[in-house]
mmCIF file of C-alpha atoms in Angstrom:
data_model
loop_
_atom_site.group_PDB
_atom_site.id
_atom_site.type_symbol
_atom_site.label_atom_id
_atom_site.label_comp_id
_atom_site.label_asym_id
_atom_site.label_seq_id
_atom_site.Cartn_x
_atom_site.Cartn_y
_atom_site.Cartn_z
ATOM 1 C CA UNK A 974 139.538 -9.552 29.378
ATOM 2 C CA UNK A 975 139.701 -12.491 27.015
ATOM 3 C CA UNK A 976 140.722 -10.645 24.081
ATOM 4 C CA UNK A 977 143.379 -8.757 26.276
ATOM 5 C CA UNK A 978 144.904 -10.717 28.342
ATOM 6 C CA UNK A 979 146.402 -15.056 27.961
ATOM 7 C CA UNK A 980 144.205 -16.894 30.382
ATOM 8 C CA UNK A 981 145.684 -20.037 31.357
ATOM 9 C CA UNK A 982 144.811 -22.745 33.917
ATOM 10 C CA UNK A 983 147.332 -24.778 35.272
ATOM 11 C CA UNK A 984 147.331 -26.954 38.936
ATOM 12 C CA UNK A 985 150.233 -28.674 40.672
ATOM 13 C CA UNK A 986 150.084 -30.627 43.647
ATOM 14 C CA UNK A 987 152.341 -28.458 46.474
ATOM 15 C CA UNK A 988 153.638 -29.641 49.905
ATOM 16 C CA UNK A 989 152.346 -26.816 52.233
ATOM 17 C CA UNK A 990 153.906 -28.480 55.420
ATOM 18 C CA UNK A 991 156.659 -25.991 55.453
ATOM 19 C CA UNK A 992 154.414 -22.824 54.975
ATOM 20 C CA UNK A 993 152.408 -23.849 57.358
ATOM 21 C CA UNK A 994 154.465 -24.439 59.711
ATOM 22 C CA UNK A 995 155.360 -20.665 59.417
ATOM 23 C CA UNK A 996 151.754 -19.532 59.003
ATOM 24 C CA UNK A 997 150.899 -20.687 62.224
ATOM 25 C CA UNK A 998 154.289 -19.622 64.247
ATOM 26 C CA UNK A 999 153.716 -16.144 62.818
ATOM 27 C CA UNK A 1000 150.059 -15.630 62.622
ATOM 28 C CA UNK A 1001 150.179 -13.929 65.748
ATOM 29 C CA UNK A 1002 152.827 -11.539 64.830
ATOM 30 C CA UNK A 1003 151.292 -10.617 61.525
ATOM 31 C CA UNK A 1004 148.183 -10.097 62.932
ATOM 32 C CA UNK A 1005 149.914 -7.718 65.821
ATOM 33 C CA UNK A 1006 151.113 -5.952 62.828
ATOM 34 C CA UNK A 1007 147.787 -5.561 61.361
ATOM 35 C CA UNK A 1008 147.883 -8.279 58.649
ATOM 36 C CA UNK A 1009 145.956 -11.909 57.834
ATOM 37 C CA UNK A 1010 149.168 -14.049 57.199
ATOM 38 C CA UNK A 1011 147.023 -16.224 54.891
ATOM 39 C CA UNK A 1012 148.610 -18.917 51.730
ATOM 40 C CA UNK A 1013 147.815 -16.529 49.190
ATOM 41 C CA UNK A 1014 150.847 -13.461 50.739
ATOM 42 C CA UNK A 1015 153.003 -16.779 50.215
ATOM 43 C CA UNK A 1016 151.900 -17.544 46.969
ATOM 44 C CA UNK A 1017 152.245 -13.774 45.733
ATOM 45 C CA UNK A 1018 155.228 -13.720 46.705
ATOM 46 C CA UNK A 1019 156.371 -16.740 45.003
ATOM 47 C CA UNK A 1020 154.682 -15.418 42.288
ATOM 48 C CA UNK A 1021 156.310 -11.751 42.852
ATOM 49 C CA UNK A 1022 159.752 -13.891 42.733
ATOM 50 C CA UNK A 1023 159.356 -16.247 39.950
ATOM 51 C CA UNK A 1024 158.626 -12.508 37.824
ATOM 52 C CA UNK A 1025 161.835 -11.138 39.157
ATOM 53 C CA UNK A 1026 163.581 -14.044 37.693
ATOM 54 C CA UNK A 1027 161.716 -14.265 34.256
ATOM 55 C CA UNK A 1028 160.694 -11.169 34.218
ATOM 56 C CA UNK A 1029 158.939 -11.684 30.212
ATOM 57 C CA UNK A 1030 156.220 -13.608 32.173
ATOM 58 C CA UNK A 1031 154.896 -10.144 33.053
ATOM 59 C CA UNK A 1032 153.419 -9.406 29.971
ATOM 60 C CA UNK A 1033 150.040 -7.842 28.189
ATOM 61 C CA UNK A 1034 148.689 -7.957 24.865
ATOM 62 C CA UNK A 1035 146.979 -4.855 23.636
ATOM 63 C CA UNK A 1036 143.855 -4.712 21.017
ATOM 64 C CA UNK A 1037 146.842 -5.010 18.054
ATOM 65 C CA UNK A 1038 148.309 -8.121 19.374
ATOM 66 C CA UNK A 1039 151.359 -5.793 20.799
ATOM 67 C CA UNK A 1040 153.409 -7.328 23.660
ATOM 68 C CA UNK A 1041 154.306 -5.105 26.557
ATOM 69 C CA UNK A 1042 156.584 -5.969 29.100
ATOM 70 C CA UNK A 1043 155.923 -4.058 32.161
ATOM 71 C CA UNK A 1044 158.418 -3.069 34.216
ATOM 72 C CA UNK A 1045 156.675 -2.487 37.500
ATOM 73 C CA UNK A 1046 154.580 -5.512 39.275
ATOM 74 C CA UNK A 1047 151.297 -4.871 40.062
ATOM 75 C CA UNK A 1048 149.911 -7.834 41.282
ATOM 76 C CA UNK A 1049 145.853 -8.647 40.777
ATOM 77 C CA UNK A 1050 144.645 -10.949 43.773
ATOM 78 C CA UNK A 1051 140.911 -11.987 43.050
ATOM 79 C CA UNK A 1052 138.608 -11.354 46.085
ATOM 80 C CA UNK A 1053 135.577 -13.458 46.186
ATOM 81 C CA UNK A 1054 132.236 -10.556 46.737
ATOM 82 C CA UNK A 1055 128.804 -11.574 47.674
ATOM 83 C CA UNK A 1056 127.726 -10.881 44.009
ATOM 84 C CA UNK A 1057 130.476 -11.811 42.428
ATOM 85 C CA UNK A 1058 134.839 -11.614 42.060
ATOM 86 C CA UNK A 1059 136.832 -8.867 41.890
ATOM 87 C CA UNK A 1060 140.061 -8.095 41.549
ATOM 88 C CA UNK A 1061 142.064 -4.660 43.398
ATOM 89 C CA UNK A 1062 146.247 -4.766 42.493
ATOM 90 C CA UNK A 1063 149.124 -4.829 44.930
ATOM 91 C CA UNK A 1064 150.913 -2.420 43.412
ATOM 92 C CA UNK A 1065 154.597 -2.307 43.331
ATOM 93 C CA UNK A 1066 154.356 -5.800 45.227
ATOM 94 C CA UNK A 1067 158.028 -6.698 44.135
ATOM 95 C CA UNK A 1068 159.215 -3.592 46.727
ATOM 96 C CA UNK A 1069 157.037 -5.036 49.524
ATOM 97 C CA UNK A 1070 158.234 -8.652 51.831
ATOM 98 C CA UNK A 1071 155.796 -11.562 52.802
ATOM 99 C CA UNK A 1072 154.988 -8.816 55.644
ATOM 100 C CA UNK A 1073 153.694 -6.207 53.199
ATOM 101 C CA UNK A 1074 152.192 -8.324 51.070
ATOM 102 C CA UNK A 1075 150.089 -9.846 53.552
ATOM 103 C CA UNK A 1076 149.169 -6.273 54.517
ATOM 104 C CA UNK A 1077 148.738 -5.285 50.940
ATOM 105 C CA UNK A 1078 146.029 -8.421 50.766
ATOM 106 C CA UNK A 1079 144.292 -7.424 53.862
ATOM 107 C CA UNK A 1080 143.990 -4.000 53.557
ATOM 108 C CA UNK A 1081 142.456 -4.474 49.699
ATOM 109 C CA UNK A 1082 140.561 -7.828 50.452
ATOM 110 C CA UNK A 1083 138.923 -5.746 53.666
ATOM 111 C CA UNK A 1084 138.090 -2.532 51.474
ATOM 112 C CA UNK A 1085 136.538 -4.508 48.355
ATOM 113 C CA UNK A 1086 134.351 -6.095 50.965
ATOM 114 C CA UNK A 1087 133.229 -2.874 52.464
ATOM 115 C CA UNK A 1088 132.584 -1.195 49.222
ATOM 116 C CA UNK A 1089 135.279 1.174 49.711
ATOM 117 C CA UNK A 1090 137.659 0.061 46.903
ATOM 118 C CA UNK A 1091 138.433 2.974 44.440
ATOM 119 C CA UNK A 1092 138.921 2.925 40.385
ATOM 120 C CA UNK A 1093 143.109 2.840 41.194
ATOM 121 C CA UNK A 1094 143.018 0.165 43.459
ATOM 122 C CA UNK A 1095 141.878 -2.114 40.685
ATOM 123 C CA UNK A 1096 143.567 -0.642 37.641
ATOM 124 C CA UNK A 1097 146.999 -1.499 36.556
ATOM 125 C CA UNK A 1098 147.896 -4.820 37.186
ATOM 126 C CA UNK A 1099 150.378 -7.044 35.203
ATOM 127 C CA UNK A 1100 149.931 -10.357 36.767
ATOM 128 C CA UNK A 1101 146.784 -11.582 38.756
ATOM 129 C CA UNK A 1102 146.572 -14.760 40.873
ATOM 130 C CA UNK A 1103 143.455 -16.178 42.299
ATOM 131 C CA UNK A 1104 142.125 -18.339 44.452
ATOM 132 C CA UNK A 1105 140.031 -21.635 43.631
ATOM 133 C CA UNK A 1106 139.156 -22.085 47.051
ATOM 134 C CA UNK A 1107 137.326 -25.280 48.359
ATOM 135 C CA UNK A 1108 136.601 -25.276 45.025
ATOM 136 C CA UNK A 1109 139.869 -26.178 43.846
#
């Protein structure tokens, strides 16, 4: 992966007060719709909006150092498992609203932890978001 994808680690301090208010207010509504409204859903939505605004960031480098600019926005999300990490992909994330993203995250994370992902579920990512969680 390090040979084919740019690896960048950036840390920003963000005030999540408003996000937390929205999350608490709509958590039950999302659960009734079959989704867990996590902070990650808000982050993925912000990433998708950013990639729409600056599509040049939705790119990859191949083995010959050629840059490919992707039309589709397929966001990989890191899912922690007992034995390691896997990155399933939310396909066409730019076509989903916050509820759609939350549902996709819930579905992919649940299937990853149950070992029910298919090869297509972990292929085709154009941008990846990871969550360091408590490791920060």
